[in-house]
Each structure stands twice: as C-alpha cells, then as structure tokens.
CSV table of C-alpha atoms in Angstrom, one decimal:
chain,number,residue,atom,x,y,z
A,21,MET,CA,130.2,90.6,106.2
A,22,ARG,CA,127.2,88.5,105.0
A,23,PHE,CA,124.9,90.5,107.5
A,24,ARG,CA,126.4,93.7,106.0
A,25,ASN,CA,125.2,92.6,102.8
A,26,LEU,CA,121.8,91.7,103.6
A,27,ASN,CA,121.4,95.5,105.3
A,28,ILE,CA,122.8,96.7,102.0
A,29,GLY,CA,120.1,94.9,100.4
A,30,LEU,CA,117.6,95.5,102.4
A,31,LEU,CA,118.0,99.1,102.1
A,32,VAL,CA,118.2,98.8,98.5
A,33,GLY,CA,115.2,97.2,98.6
A,34,VAL,CA,113.1,99.7,100.3
A,35,VAL,CA,114.3,102.5,97.7
A,36,ALA,CA,113.5,99.6,95.1
A,37,VAL,CA,109.8,99.8,96.3
A,38,ILE,CA,109.8,103.7,96.5
A,39,LEU,CA,111.0,104.3,93.1
A,40,GLN,CA,108.9,101.6,92.1
A,41,THR,CA,105.8,103.4,93.4
A,42,THR,CA,106.5,107.0,92.7
A,43,VAL,CA,108.9,107.0,89.5
A,44,PHE,CA,108.5,103.8,87.6
A,45,ASP,CA,104.7,103.3,87.5
A,46,ARG,CA,103.9,106.8,87.1
A,47,TYR,CA,106.8,108.4,84.7
A,48,VAL,CA,109.0,105.7,83.5
A,49,ASP,CA,106.2,103.1,81.5
A,50,PRO,CA,106.8,103.3,77.9
A,51,PHE,CA,103.8,101.7,76.2
A,52,GLY,CA,101.7,101.5,79.5
A,53,VAL,CA,103.9,99.1,81.1
A,54,ALA,CA,106.9,100.0,84.2
A,55,PRO,CA,109.7,97.6,84.6
A,56,ASP,CA,109.2,95.0,87.6
A,57,PHE,CA,112.1,97.2,89.4
A,58,VAL,CA,111.8,95.4,92.9
A,59,LEU,CA,112.0,92.1,91.2
A,60,LEU,CA,115.1,92.9,89.4
A,61,VAL,CA,117.0,94.7,92.2
A,62,VAL,CA,115.9,91.5,94.7
A,63,VAL,CA,117.3,89.3,91.7
A,64,ALA,CA,120.7,91.4,91.4
A,65,ALA,CA,121.1,91.2,95.0
A,66,SER,CA,120.8,87.8,95.3
A,67,TYR,CA,123.5,87.0,92.7
A,68,GLN,CA,125.4,88.6,95.9
A,69,LEU,CA,123.7,87.1,99.0
A,70,SER,CA,123.9,83.6,100.7
A,71,GLU,CA,120.7,81.6,100.2
A,72,GLU,CA,118.8,82.5,103.6
A,73,ALA,CA,119.7,86.2,102.9
A,74,ALA,CA,118.4,86.3,99.4
A,75,MET,CA,115.1,84.7,100.7
A,76,LEU,CA,115.0,87.2,103.9
A,77,LEU,CA,115.6,89.8,101.5
A,78,GLY,CA,112.8,88.7,98.6
A,79,PHE,CA,110.0,88.2,101.5
A,80,SER,CA,110.7,91.9,103.0
A,81,THR,CA,110.8,93.5,100.1
A,82,GLY,CA,108.1,91.3,99.0
A,83,LEU,CA,105.7,92.3,102.2
A,84,LEU,CA,106.9,96.0,101.8
A,85,THR,CA,105.4,96.1,97.9
A,86,ASP,CA,102.4,94.6,99.4
A,87,LEU,CA,101.7,96.7,102.0
A,88,LEU,CA,102.5,100.1,100.1
A,89,GLY,CA,100.5,98.9,97.1
A,90,ASN,CA,96.8,97.6,96.5
A,91,THR,CA,97.5,93.8,96.7
A,92,LEU,CA,96.8,91.3,98.9
A,93,LEU,CA,99.5,91.1,101.6
A,94,GLY,CA,102.1,88.3,100.8
A,95,VAL,CA,101.5,88.1,97.0
A,96,TRP,CA,104.7,89.6,96.2
A,97,ALA,CA,106.5,88.5,99.8
A,98,LEU,CA,105.9,84.9,98.2
A,99,VAL,CA,106.8,85.9,94.8
A,100,LEU,CA,110.1,87.5,95.7
A,101,THR,CA,111.2,84.8,98.1
A,102,VAL,CA,110.8,82.2,95.5
A,103,ALA,CA,112.6,84.8,93.2
A,104,GLY,CA,115.7,85.1,95.6
A,105,TYR,CA,116.0,81.3,96.5
A,106,VAL,CA,115.6,80.5,92.7
A,107,THR,CA,118.3,82.8,91.7
A,108,VAL,CA,120.7,81.8,94.4
A,109,ARG,CA,120.3,78.0,92.9
A,110,ILE,CA,120.9,78.7,89.4
A,111,ARG,CA,123.9,81.7,89.8
A,112,TYR,CA,126.5,79.1,89.9
A,113,ARG,CA,125.3,77.7,86.2
A,114,VAL,CA,125.4,81.4,84.9
A,115,GLU,CA,128.4,83.4,86.5
A,116,GLY,CA,130.8,84.3,84.4
A,117,ASN,CA,128.6,84.1,81.6
A,118,PRO,CA,126.7,87.6,80.5
A,119,PHE,CA,124.8,86.0,78.2
A,120,LEU,CA,123.3,83.5,80.2
A,121,THR,CA,123.1,86.3,83.5
A,122,LEU,CA,121.0,88.5,81.2
A,123,ALA,CA,119.0,85.5,79.8
A,124,SER,CA,118.3,84.5,83.6
A,125,ILE,CA,117.1,87.9,84.7
A,126,PHE,CA,114.4,88.1,81.5
A,127,ALA,CA,113.3,84.6,82.3
A,128,LEU,CA,112.8,85.0,86.3
A,129,THR,CA,110.9,88.3,85.8
A,130,ILE,CA,108.6,86.5,83.3
A,131,ALA,CA,108.2,83.8,86.0
A,132,GLY,CA,108.1,86.2,89.1
A,133,GLU,CA,104.8,88.2,86.9
A,134,LEU,CA,103.5,84.9,86.0
A,135,LEU,CA,103.7,83.5,89.5
A,136,TYR,CA,102.0,86.7,90.6
A,137,ALA,CA,99.1,86.5,88.2
A,138,ILE,CA,98.5,83.1,88.9
A,139,LEU,CA,98.5,83.7,92.6
A,140,GLY,CA,96.7,86.7,92.2
A,141,THR,CA,93.9,84.9,89.9
A,142,LEU,CA,93.7,81.9,92.7
A,143,PHE,CA,93.2,84.4,95.6
A,144,GLY,CA,90.3,86.0,93.8
A,145,GLN,CA,92.0,88.7,92.5
A,146,GLN,CA,91.0,89.2,88.1
A,147,VAL,CA,94.8,89.6,87.1
A,148,PHE,CA,94.2,87.5,84.1
A,149,SER,CA,91.1,89.4,82.9
A,150,ASP,CA,93.4,92.3,82.3
A,151,VAL,CA,93.7,91.9,78.4
A,152,ASN,CA,97.3,93.1,78.6
A,153,ALA,CA,98.6,90.6,80.8
A,154,PHE,CA,100.9,88.8,78.7
A,155,LYS,CA,102.0,92.4,77.3
A,156,LYS,CA,102.7,93.4,81.0
A,157,VAL,CA,104.8,90.5,81.6
A,158,LEU,CA,106.7,90.4,78.1
A,159,LEU,CA,107.8,94.4,78.4
A,160,ALA,CA,108.7,94.3,82.0
A,161,ALA,CA,110.8,91.4,81.1
A,162,VAL,CA,112.3,93.4,78.4
A,163,TYR,CA,112.8,96.5,80.4
A,164,ASN,CA,114.5,94.5,83.0
A,165,LEU,CA,117.1,93.1,80.6
A,166,LEU,CA,118.0,96.7,80.0
A,167,LEU,CA,118.0,97.7,83.2
A,168,ALA,CA,120.1,94.9,84.2
A,169,ALA,CA,123.1,96.2,82.7
A,170,LEU,CA,123.3,99.1,85.0
A,171,ILE,CA,121.6,97.2,88.3
A,172,LEU,CA,123.6,94.2,88.5
A,173,PRO,CA,127.2,95.6,88.6
A,174,LEU,CA,125.7,98.3,90.8
A,175,MET,CA,124.8,96.0,93.3
A,176,ALA,CA,128.2,93.7,93.1
A,177,ARG,CA,130.1,97.3,93.5
A,178,LEU,CA,127.7,97.9,96.7
A,179,MET,CA,128.2,94.8,98.3
A,180,GLN,CA,131.8,95.0,97.5
A,181,LYS,CA,132.0,91.2,95.8
A,182,ASP,CA,135.2,90.9,94.0
A,183,PRO,CA,134.4,91.9,90.2
A,184,ALA,CA,136.6,89.5,88.8
A,185,ALA,CA,134.4,86.6,90.4
A,186,GLY,CA,131.1,88.6,89.6
A,187,VAL,CA,128.8,88.5,87.1
A,188,TRP,CA,130.4,90.1,84.8
A,189,ALA,CA,133.6,88.1,84.8
B,26,MET,CA,142.4,62.2,106.6
B,27,LEU,CA,141.1,63.8,103.8
B,28,GLY,CA,138.0,61.2,103.4
B,29,GLY,CA,137.3,62.5,106.9
B,30,LEU,CA,137.0,66.0,105.9
B,31,THR,CA,135.3,65.7,102.8
B,32,SER,CA,132.4,63.7,104.7
B,33,LYS,CA,132.5,66.6,107.2
B,34,SER,CA,132.1,69.0,104.5
B,35,THR,CA,129.2,66.8,102.7
B,36,VAL,CA,127.5,66.8,106.4
B,37,LEU,CA,128.1,70.7,106.5
B,38,THR,CA,126.6,71.3,102.9
B,39,ASN,CA,123.5,69.2,103.9
B,40,GLN,CA,122.6,70.9,106.9
B,41,ARG,CA,122.9,74.1,105.5
B,42,PHE,CA,121.0,72.8,102.3
B,43,ALA,CA,118.3,71.6,105.1
B,44,ARG,CA,118.3,74.9,107.0
B,45,SER,CA,117.6,77.2,104.0
B,46,THR,CA,115.1,74.8,102.5
B,47,ALA,CA,113.2,75.0,106.0
B,48,LEU,CA,113.7,78.9,106.0
B,49,PHE,CA,111.9,78.4,102.1
B,50,ILE,CA,109.1,76.3,103.5
B,51,SER,CA,108.3,78.6,106.5
B,52,LEU,CA,108.6,81.8,104.3
B,53,ILE,CA,106.4,80.2,101.7
B,54,THR,CA,103.8,79.0,104.3
B,55,LEU,CA,104.1,82.5,106.3
B,56,SER,CA,103.0,84.2,102.5
B,57,PHE,CA,100.2,82.1,102.0
B,58,LEU,CA,98.8,82.4,105.5
B,59,LEU,CA,99.1,86.0,105.1
B,60,MET,CA,97.0,86.1,102.0
B,61,THR,CA,94.4,83.9,103.6
B,62,PHE,CA,94.1,86.1,106.7
B,63,ASP,CA,94.2,89.2,104.4
B,64,ILE,CA,91.4,87.7,102.6
B,65,ARG,CA,89.3,86.4,105.6
B,66,THR,CA,89.9,90.3,107.6
B,67,GLU,CA,88.9,91.9,103.9
B,68,GLY,CA,91.6,94.1,104.9
B,69,GLY,CA,91.0,95.1,108.2
B,70,GLY,CA,92.2,93.8,111.7
B,71,VAL,CA,95.9,93.8,112.4
B,72,ILE,CA,96.6,93.3,108.1
B,73,GLY,CA,94.9,96.9,108.0
B,74,THR,CA,96.7,98.5,110.9
B,75,LEU,CA,99.9,97.0,109.2
B,76,ARG,CA,99.3,98.7,106.1
B,77,ASP,CA,98.1,101.9,107.9
B,78,GLY,CA,101.3,101.8,109.6
B,79,ALA,CA,103.5,101.4,106.7
B,80,ARG,CA,101.6,104.1,105.0
B,81,THR,CA,102.2,106.7,107.5
B,82,LEU,CA,105.7,105.5,107.4
B,83,PHE,CA,106.3,106.2,103.9
B,84,ASP,CA,104.0,108.6,102.9
B,85,PRO,CA,106.1,111.4,103.6
B,86,VAL,CA,109.0,109.5,101.6
B,87,GLN,CA,106.8,109.0,98.6
B,88,SER,CA,105.5,112.6,99.0
B,89,ALA,CA,109.1,114.0,98.2
B,90,VAL,CA,110.5,111.6,95.8
B,91,THR,CA,107.1,113.0,93.5
B,92,ALA,CA,108.0,116.3,94.3
B,93,VAL,CA,111.3,116.0,93.2
B,94,VAL,CA,110.5,113.8,90.2
B,95,ARG,CA,107.5,115.7,88.8
B,96,PRO,CA,109.3,118.7,87.8
B,97,VAL,CA,111.9,116.5,85.9
B,98,ALA,CA,109.3,114.4,84.4
B,99,ASP,CA,107.5,117.4,83.0
B,100,ALA,CA,110.7,119.0,81.9
B,101,VAL,CA,111.3,116.1,80.0
B,102,ASP,CA,107.8,115.6,78.6
B,103,GLY,CA,108.4,119.1,77.4
B,104,LEU,CA,111.6,118.6,75.5
B,105,VAL,CA,110.2,115.4,74.0
B,106,ASN,CA,107.4,117.2,72.7
B,107,LEU,CA,109.3,120.4,71.6
B,108,ALA,CA,109.7,118.9,68.3
B,109,GLY,CA,106.2,118.3,67.7
B,110,LEU,CA,105.2,121.9,68.6
B,111,ARG,CA,105.4,123.7,65.1
B,112,SER,CA,103.2,120.9,63.5
B,113,GLU,CA,100.6,120.8,66.4
B,114,ASN,CA,100.1,124.6,65.7
B,115,ASP,CA,99.5,124.4,62.2
B,116,ARG,CA,97.1,121.9,63.4
B,117,LEU,CA,95.4,123.8,66.5
B,118,ARG,CA,94.7,126.8,63.6
B,119,GLU,CA,92.8,124.2,61.7
B,120,GLN,CA,91.0,122.7,64.7
B,121,LEU,CA,90.3,126.6,65.5
B,122,GLU,CA,88.4,127.0,62.0
B,123,ASP,CA,86.4,124.1,62.4
B,124,ALA,CA,85.5,125.0,66.0
B,125,ASN,CA,84.1,128.3,64.9
B,126,ARG,CA,81.9,126.5,62.3
B,127,ILE,CA,80.9,123.5,65.2
B,128,LEU,CA,80.0,126.3,67.7
B,129,VAL,CA,77.3,127.3,65.8
B,130,GLU,CA,75.7,124.0,66.2
B,131,THR,CA,76.4,123.6,69.7
B,132,GLU,CA,73.4,125.7,70.6
B,133,SER,CA,71.0,123.1,69.5
B,134,ILE,CA,73.4,120.2,71.4
B,135,ARG,CA,73.3,122.3,74.6
B,136,SER,CA,69.3,122.4,74.8
B,137,GLU,CA,69.6,118.5,73.9
B,138,ASN,CA,72.0,118.1,76.7
B,139,GLU,CA,69.5,119.9,79.0
B,140,VAL,CA,66.7,117.6,78.2
B,141,LEU,CA,68.7,114.7,78.6
B,142,ARG,CA,70.3,115.7,82.1
B,143,GLU,CA,66.8,115.8,83.2
B,144,LEU,CA,66.2,112.1,81.9
B,145,LEU,CA,69.1,110.7,83.8
B,146,GLN,CA,68.5,112.4,87.0
B,147,LEU,CA,71.9,114.2,87.4
B,148,GLU,CA,73.1,115.7,90.4
B,149,LEU,CA,73.9,119.5,89.9
B,150,PRO,CA,77.5,119.4,89.7
B,151,GLY,CA,77.5,122.4,92.7
B,152,GLU,CA,76.1,120.1,94.7
B,153,LEU,CA,78.8,117.4,94.1
B,154,LEU,CA,81.7,120.2,94.3
B,155,SER,CA,80.6,121.7,97.7
B,156,ARG,CA,80.9,118.0,98.9
B,157,SER,CA,84.3,117.5,97.8
B,158,THR,CA,88.2,117.8,98.3
B,159,VAL,CA,90.9,118.4,96.1
B,160,ALA,CA,94.1,115.7,96.5
B,161,ARG,CA,97.4,115.1,94.7
B,162,VAL,CA,98.5,111.7,93.2
B,163,GLN,CA,101.5,111.2,95.6
B,164,ALA,CA,102.3,107.3,94.5
B,165,GLY,CA,100.9,105.1,91.9
B,166,GLY,CA,100.6,101.0,92.1
B,167,SER,CA,103.1,98.8,93.2
B,168,SER,CA,103.1,96.9,89.9
B,169,ASN,CA,101.9,96.7,86.3
B,170,PHE,CA,99.0,95.1,87.7
B,171,ASP,CA,98.0,97.0,90.6
B,172,LEU,CA,95.9,99.9,89.0
B,173,SER,CA,95.4,102.0,91.7
B,174,ILE,CA,96.9,105.7,93.1
B,175,VAL,CA,97.6,106.8,95.9
B,176,LEU,CA,96.5,110.3,97.3
B,177,ASP,CA,97.8,112.7,99.7
B,178,LYS,CA,94.7,112.9,101.7
B,179,GLY,CA,92.6,110.4,103.9
B,180,ALA,CA,90.5,109.9,106.3
B,181,ASP,CA,91.4,113.5,108.4
B,182,GLU,CA,90.3,115.2,105.4
B,183,GLY,CA,87.1,113.6,105.5
B,184,ILE,CA,87.9,110.6,102.8
B,185,ALA,CA,86.1,107.3,103.4
B,186,ILE,CA,86.5,104.0,101.8
B,187,GLY,CA,83.9,103.8,98.7
B,188,GLN,CA,83.7,107.4,97.9
B,189,PRO,CA,83.8,108.2,94.0
B,190,VAL,CA,87.1,109.9,92.8
B,191,VAL,CA,86.8,112.1,89.2
B,192,ASN,CA,88.8,114.5,87.9
B,193,LEU,CA,88.2,117.2,85.1
B,194,GLN,CA,87.8,114.9,82.4
B,195,GLY,CA,85.4,112.2,84.0
B,196,LEU,CA,85.2,109.3,86.7
B,197,VAL,CA,88.7,108.3,87.8
B,198,GLY,CA,87.6,105.0,90.6
B,199,HIS,CA,86.8,104.9,93.8
B,200,ILE,CA,88.7,104.8,97.4
B,201,GLU,CA,89.8,101.7,98.5
B,202,THR,CA,91.6,102.1,101.5
B,203,VAL,CA,92.3,105.1,103.7
B,204,THR,CA,94.8,106.1,106.2
B,205,SER,CA,94.6,109.5,108.5
B,206,GLN,CA,97.0,110.9,105.9
B,207,SER,CA,96.8,109.3,102.6
B,208,SER,CA,93.9,107.1,100.7
B,209,THR,CA,94.3,104.9,97.8
B,210,VAL,CA,92.1,104.9,94.6
B,211,LYS,CA,90.9,101.6,92.7
B,212,LEU,CA,91.3,102.8,88.9
B,213,LEU,CA,88.0,102.3,86.7
B,214,ILE,CA,90.5,100.0,84.2
B,215,ASP,CA,91.2,97.6,87.3
B,216,PRO,CA,90.0,94.3,85.9
B,217,ASP,CA,88.2,93.7,89.3
B,218,HIS,CA,86.1,97.3,89.2
B,219,ALA,CA,82.5,97.5,87.6
B,220,VAL,CA,80.6,100.3,87.9
B,221,ALA,CA,76.9,100.7,87.2
B,222,VAL,CA,75.9,102.7,84.0
B,223,ARG,CA,73.4,104.5,81.7
B,224,LEU,CA,74.1,105.4,78.0
B,225,ALA,CA,72.3,108.6,76.5
B,226,PRO,CA,70.4,108.9,74.4
B,227,SER,CA,70.2,105.3,74.0
B,228,ASP,CA,69.2,105.1,77.6
B,229,TYR,CA,70.5,101.6,78.0
B,230,VAL,CA,71.5,100.4,81.5
B,231,GLY,CA,74.3,98.3,81.8
B,232,THR,CA,78.0,97.7,83.5
B,233,ALA,CA,81.5,99.4,82.4
B,234,GLU,CA,84.0,96.7,83.5
B,235,GLY,CA,87.5,97.7,84.0
B,236,ARG,CA,89.7,95.2,81.8
B,237,GLY,CA,93.4,96.2,82.6
B,238,SER,CA,93.8,98.2,79.4
B,239,SER,CA,92.9,101.9,78.3
B,240,ASP,CA,89.5,100.6,77.6
B,241,LEU,CA,86.5,99.4,79.6
B,242,LYS,CA,83.7,96.5,78.5
B,243,PHE,CA,80.4,97.6,78.2
B,244,VAL,CA,77.6,94.8,78.9
B,245,SER,CA,74.0,95.1,79.4
B,246,SER,CA,71.6,92.1,79.4
B,247,ARG,CA,68.4,94.6,79.1
B,248,ALA,CA,69.8,96.6,75.8
B,249,ASP,CA,66.8,95.6,73.0
B,250,GLY,CA,68.3,97.7,70.2
B,251,PRO,CA,71.6,99.0,68.8
B,252,VAL,CA,74.1,101.0,70.3
B,253,ALA,CA,76.0,103.7,68.5
B,254,ALA,CA,79.5,104.6,68.7
B,255,GLY,CA,79.9,107.9,70.4
B,256,GLU,CA,77.1,107.7,73.1
B,257,VAL,CA,78.0,109.3,76.2
B,258,VAL,CA,78.3,106.4,78.8
B,259,VAL,CA,77.4,108.1,82.7
B,260,THR,CA,77.3,106.7,86.0
B,261,PHE,CA,73.8,105.1,86.9
B,262,PRO,CA,73.0,106.0,90.5
B,263,ASN,CA,74.1,103.0,92.6
B,264,ARG,CA,77.6,103.0,94.2
B,265,TYR,CA,78.4,106.4,92.9
B,266,PRO,CA,76.0,109.4,92.2
B,267,ALA,CA,74.1,109.6,88.8
B,268,GLY,CA,75.8,111.4,85.9
B,269,LEU,CA,79.5,111.4,86.7
B,270,VAL,CA,81.1,111.1,82.9
B,271,VAL,CA,82.9,107.5,82.2
B,272,GLY,CA,83.7,107.8,78.5
B,273,THR,CA,81.7,107.3,75.3
B,274,VAL,CA,80.7,104.2,73.5
B,275,ALA,CA,84.2,103.0,71.0
B,276,ARG,CA,82.0,101.0,68.7
B,277,SER,CA,78.4,100.3,67.6
B,278,ALA,CA,77.4,97.0,68.7
B,279,GLU,CA,73.9,95.2,67.7
B,280,PRO,CA,72.0,93.2,70.7
B,281,ALA,CA,72.7,89.3,70.1
B,282,ALA,CA,69.6,87.3,70.4
B,283,GLY,CA,68.7,86.9,74.0
B,284,ALA,CA,72.1,87.7,75.1
B,285,GLY,CA,71.7,91.7,75.7
B,286,ILE,CA,74.6,93.8,74.0
B,287,GLN,CA,78.4,93.9,74.8
B,288,THR,CA,80.7,96.7,73.3
B,289,THR,CA,83.8,98.8,74.5
B,290,ILE,CA,83.9,102.4,75.9
B,291,ASP,CA,87.0,104.9,76.1
B,292,PRO,CA,87.1,106.3,79.1
B,293,ALA,CA,87.3,109.8,79.8
B,294,VAL,CA,90.2,110.3,82.0
B,295,ASP,CA,93.6,109.7,80.8
B,296,PHE,CA,94.7,107.5,83.5
B,297,GLU,CA,98.6,107.7,82.3
B,298,ARG,CA,98.9,111.1,83.7
B,299,LEU,CA,96.8,111.7,86.7
B,300,ASP,CA,98.4,114.8,88.9
B,301,PHE,CA,95.3,115.9,90.7
B,302,VAL,CA,91.9,114.5,91.4
B,303,ARG,CA,88.5,115.2,93.3
B,304,VAL,CA,87.1,113.4,96.1
B,305,ILE,CA,83.3,113.3,96.3
B,306,PHE,CA,82.2,112.9,99.6
B,307,PHE,CA,79.2,110.7,98.7
B,308,LEU,CA,78.5,107.5,100.2
B,309,PRO,CA,76.0,105.1,98.6
B,310,ASP,CA,74.2,104.0,101.8
B,311,ALA,CA,74.2,107.3,103.5
B,312,ASP,CA,73.4,109.6,100.2
B,313,GLN,CA,70.9,107.3,98.2
B,314,GLY,CA,68.7,107.3,101.6
B,315,GLU,CA,68.1,111.0,100.8
B,316,GLU,CA,67.7,110.8,96.9
B,317,GLU,CA,65.8,108.6,95.0
B,318,PRO,CA,67.7,106.5,93.0
B,319,ALA,CA,66.6,105.5,89.6
B,320,GLU,CA,64.7,102.4,89.0
B,321,VAL,CA,66.8,99.2,88.2
B,322,ASP,CA,65.3,96.2,86.9
B,323,PRO,CA,66.2,93.3,89.8
B,324,ALA,CA,66.2,90.7,86.9
B,325,ASP,CA,69.1,92.5,85.2
B,326,GLU,CA,72.4,90.9,87.1
B,327,SER,CA,74.4,93.3,85.2
B,328,VAL,CA,74.2,96.0,87.6
B,329,PRO,CA,76.2,95.4,90.6
B,330,THR,CA,74.7,96.4,94.1
B,331,PRO,CA,76.9,98.4,96.3
C-alpha cells in the first residue's frame, strides 16, 4: 500500500513539474508570480505518505525540477526533501484542523522558497538580487494556500486514505 | 507482558526514526554533492548528459501540453479583454489622430536615427536575419526565481551556447544550455545576467543588469554628464552584436561625484508573454574576429568581458 502511494506520488510529482514549467510559469502567474505548484504537491502527498516515502518523493521531484529548469542541480532536490520530511514531522499536530493544515501549507511554502533563495545565494546564484524576491515568496505562498483547498483532498482521494482520518476530518 | 510489548514498540519506533534520519541525512548530503559537482563541471560532464537526457525525454510532453494550453490561455485572455475593447477602440481613434501629427515629425527623427546608427556601428538587420532561426517557446522556468524559457529548437538547428535571442521588440536574452532538440534561454531580467550597452544619443557605455523584475539597472562608471529619460539603450559589441535594442532609460539621472551614473531601463521586450523568438547565430569569439568591435575603455569595470 505504501509503495502504491509512493508510485502515485511520483507520478503526480512528474505531472506537477510539467504543469509548473508549461502552465503555471507561463500562463497562470497573476502579478507576475506563479504558485509553487511542485512544492504544494509534494507537501500534499507527504500528508499521506510515510517519512521515507515523503523524502524520496521530495528528492526525486526536486531533482526533476532541477533537471528541467535552469537551476543548480540539487537545490530543489534538497528543498523538497526537507519539505517532505518536515511535513511528516508536523502532520500529527495539524491533522483534523483545517485552519492549521492551511497555515502549515502557507508556512512551508514560505520556508521552502526562502531555503531555495538562501541555497541559491550560497552557491553563487544571485537570488536575493531579485528586487521582487520577497513579493515572489509571499504571493507564491498565498496562491499555494488557495490551491491547497483543491489539491489536499485530491491527493487524499488519489492515495485512498480514509477521508475521516484525513486532513479535512 | 504489557511492559514487554511497550518496550518492543519503543525499539521499533526508535529503529524507524534512526532509519528515516539516516535517509534524510543521505539525501541532503547527496543534494549538496550534486550542487558542488554541478558548479565544478559548469553544467557539463555527467550533469550535462543527465540534463540532456531529461530534456530529450520531456521535450515532447512539454510541447504537447503547451500546444493544448496555449489556445485555451489565448481564449481566456480574449474573454478577459472583451470588456475593455470598446474603450480601447475610442482610445485608439484618439491615438490615430495623434499619430498622423507625429508622422510629420518622424521624417526629421529618421535622418537623426541614421546618423546615430552610423555612430553606434550597428550591424545591418539583414545580416542578422540571414544568420538566425525562429523558435517557439515551449516552456518557462521551473520556479519564480528561474527566469528562463525553453525553446523548441536546439543544436540540430545550429543553436549554440551564448547566442543572442531577440524578438520583434528587442533583446530577450542568450542561450544558456542546449540539447539536440531544445535550448534554454537566460532572460535579460535574470539577476545573474549583465550585458554591455550603449545609450543613444548620449553615447555612454555601461552595463544593463537584470534585477528579477520588469526593469533593468543601468550602471556606468564612465558617464560624466546627465542621462535623459527616454534615451534608447542598445547592445555594445561584446557578448552580443552591436545595436540590438535593449530598452529605454526609465528615469533621468545625474552622475554622482566619482561614482559614475546609475539609473533604470524599461526593457523593450514584454517577458510575460513570449511565444516566438529569433536566435541569432552570433558567437562573440567567432564573430568578433571578423568585425572590429568599438573601443572599450579597459579601466571601465562596468563593461563585462565575454
């Protein structure tokens, strides 16, 4: 069952990366900022996965993001691994409380984007030279918050977790 | 009995925690190793092969998704804009009257422009056009901080790293990575991007640096006079051929004592909606041997070398 869910997670992760690069970054970017859809999908899937599976999903999805994007290989892999790990660590505290779940999505998006910016800067990419860096981080978190209302139940349904025990219980 | 079960459960939990912690540390270490390796190989070697493989695998999928989404996005754009069409029509009528008046003034500007082009040693557009190819944008960056686009043409069409990319409005960026069937363009607005530029008519040389937003920063240590808003910014022969339009000076600026001048540039290109671009087969090393680039002051550190 766990491997089945990991496989679903990986498939959805690949779809998320393709949608991020073709749809969100080009057409769905109000105020010039797109949602961080890949991060949202990894976090949403991690609510349904074991700790190891969540980290593997984060790492492989991040690696694909790095390979298809124009970023240093390994940056998104690290960020999404951490996102998967932290999500599993905190999910027992937020499950059953929609407000806390959404707040965690918002906070994880901000933390993930900031971690990316810090790592990028440490490894020579001038991410913080972007005058809109904080606007991008905040808006992406808001968009993820809105999309979470759709993606969280969808992931719970795809991974066939009992909705009564799920994040909207 | 119950105590035994509890201690067994605790041991299992601890083992599981140790296993997941070990996996976490391994994945983080692997990520750092990949980053370091990518920097050391400068995107080539095994990492380059991996990227090529991934791009080759996903190019058709990205193209297919873009082909499906583009008409839908255009239709939605059309619907959103429908309400504004009537008022835009009225506005355009007024603009047409203004344009007729301006047309008379244009003749004098045209002759001035010819003089400026000579001054800037511009390449003829025809020469550039004959050494270029048109490509379609099939994907964007992988995140909000990744200011790049993916084109549907690559090395098979003659595209190589470093070549400039333009559209009808002006300079878009340069080719950053290439596979046989696709290529990635680093956009002009990327904070890692800087291009040597010249202003017209003031003739100051400096750099236009990306800021991640819709404008660029102009820096020149050589400018000793004011720069006026509206001055045209074109490329200076260095990484790019001379005379590609970069944008216009957004606000006037005066030189600070001993510090040159700094201002902002409105790029000519709308980076939000890029569908077709033209890649110019110009490589700084190969092409500058044939033509004589304009003189660069070696003391000017604001002009990047390729």
